[in-house]
Amino acid sequence: MFLNVAKCVTICVTFAFFTLGCGAEVKHYNNLIVGGGPAGLYTAWRLSSKSGRPNESTAIFEWSAKRLGGRIFTKTFQYGQHLELGGMRFTEEHKVLQKVLTMLNLTHHIVNFTMTSDRLYYIRGEHIYGSRISYRGVPYKTDVPEYSRMDPTQLFEKIADRVIGGNQPGNAEEWCRFYDNATLPSSFNSTIYKAGDVIGNIGYWNLLMDQLGSEAFQYLADAGGYTANVINQNAAQAVHRNSEFGNGVKFKTLDRGYSLLIDKLANESLKQSVKIFRGQRLTHFHWDAKVKKFYSTFVQYDENGTSTSNQTVVTSDTLFLCMPKNSIDLIHENDVANSSSWPHSELKVLKNSRGKYFIESIIQQPAYKIGLLYNTSWWLNATFPPNLNKLYLERKTENLNYGPSITDLPLRQIYYMGDNRMGYKLQYFSILASYDDTHFPKFWRGLELTPQQVATKPTSEDLQPLSQGTKVPENMLQMVQKQLNLVHFNTTEMKVPKPIDGYFMNWDLNPFQAGYHAWKPHYKLAEAQYYMTRPGEEVGVPLFVAGSAYSNIQGWVEGAFDTAESILVDKFGLPPLTENYLLICRPQNK
């Protein structure tokens, strides 16, 4: 069990420099962590371990009253089946995560998350398997006929080869230099850009349109699965990171769900005397230079996501904001700086022009997931099944994760999760029926309420991502089923059976407003990553930001761990978990 909001004695406190009225709750910790996602839990676990600072007091304050984990959330259905409605996989290249899994004794839970090498595509009303694209082509009138006979991975690689030329970086440090300093090679052919242009100062969408034309670009946007991959992000990093989801890429996951990692980190931290408080929203914080302490104010939220009148004031020696951009934007740093009841200082490292410059260096990418549970794996017998081929036949006794099938319908990506329960006789099969991003979440948002319902609260106060998922309403379910029917049966006659259960998660809402993030062009990524992980360094204040949003591996748990680890090693002197492994990009003088 996780520790819920602790009961505190109500007191009236007067300090030498300000007064807290009666009813205020005051606590002090050496290390205050705001955010109970992967970065926050990792930070608490490391600080409280024997190799950390076990004699210091550490606490996590989490906004959600229902769960920890941030954008990692495994939904367990009533029948024991589980499905990822948040992050769901990792790779063997994620070295810090791999080390953590070993230290937490979770390696025996690691299983393959299989990506098909022969995807089913349903695009522009046509069905085609990836293995047939080279001779059949796709229904896009590309300027260069060759492009219509290349699968999306090949097109991404073709653009990357043109941009990188013969200067392929060989390691992580070289990639960091590439992001900030690389220029287009002399072989680059364009009417818009020229050799010597800085790649990191080019938008990826702009680059793709220049190199591919409208139809080939739309093909990439549709068939690539992630619309987020072709937005106007930093082209230098995009040509590198878009190789992460190519055909045949090997992923791993945990057999009992990715939240197993979250649960283990939380429970180990509790054993090491870390305090975890849920249902606590940070509204503002302040640094008092005279006593060298942070003063942070939290408002309590109930399990319905509604704020209460209960407030808690916490003092701390250090402050970790383990959260993405939008969550930082929701904090009113220094909003009481001029109040006579609060100590005054000039700490505005996140709200002044320089702070905003770095906070706004990333693009928020909305995401949406819809998971359904069936009592049959109907997709295996569909007119157009996912192409499991020999791999499934050889491993049919395993609980096989598989996918994706890709469509330009709002479903976008479909993953088939099998029956991953342990020791049950009756079989139930789950499917991630929709994994979509960018503008598609708005489509599903329109189906969260029925035509008979009226909105009851502002969108800004809808904290659905802090919940444990929401039951799929009937209208949404009918729309999902209709699109699944088109993808797998190509008929208006409903052949997809009705599911037993279903839940969705809308990551486009507060406090995240994004499933993942990307770096903007025209920024030095090394400078941005370094500043955002330690924004208080320039003024000598122990304020830190950790999480995947400002990492070198955005959208991954590894990115969250890497940012936290870089802070703990650099600023707290903890021994590194991994050797010769780049955690963040750094300016040359750092």
CSV table of C-alpha atoms in Angstrom, one decimal, residues 38 50 146 156 169 173 238 241 247-248 281 351 422 490 508 516 541 547 554:
chain,number,residue,atom,x,y,z
A,38,PRO,CA,9.3,7.9,-12.7
A,50,LYS,CA,22.7,3.5,1.4
A,146,GLU,CA,10.1,5.3,-55.9
A,156,PHE,CA,12.8,8.1,-42.7
A,169,PRO,CA,27.9,10.2,-35.3
A,173,GLU,CA,28.5,12.5,-27.2
A,238,ALA,CA,14.4,14.0,-35.4
A,241,ARG,CA,15.2,9.6,-32.9
A,247,ASN,CA,10.5,-2.3,-38.5
A,248,GLY,CA,12.0,-5.1,-36.3
A,281,ARG,CA,-1.0,20.0,-5.7
A,351,LYS,CA,9.5,32.8,-14.7
A,422,MET,CA,-1.2,-15.6,-14.5
A,490,ASN,CA,-13.3,-3.9,-44.6
A,508,ASP,CA,-4.0,15.9,-23.6
A,516,TYR,CA,5.4,13.1,-24.8
A,541,VAL,CA,19.8,27.8,-5.3
A,547,GLY,CA,11.6,14.2,-16.1
A,554,GLN,CA,12.1,12.3,-24.5
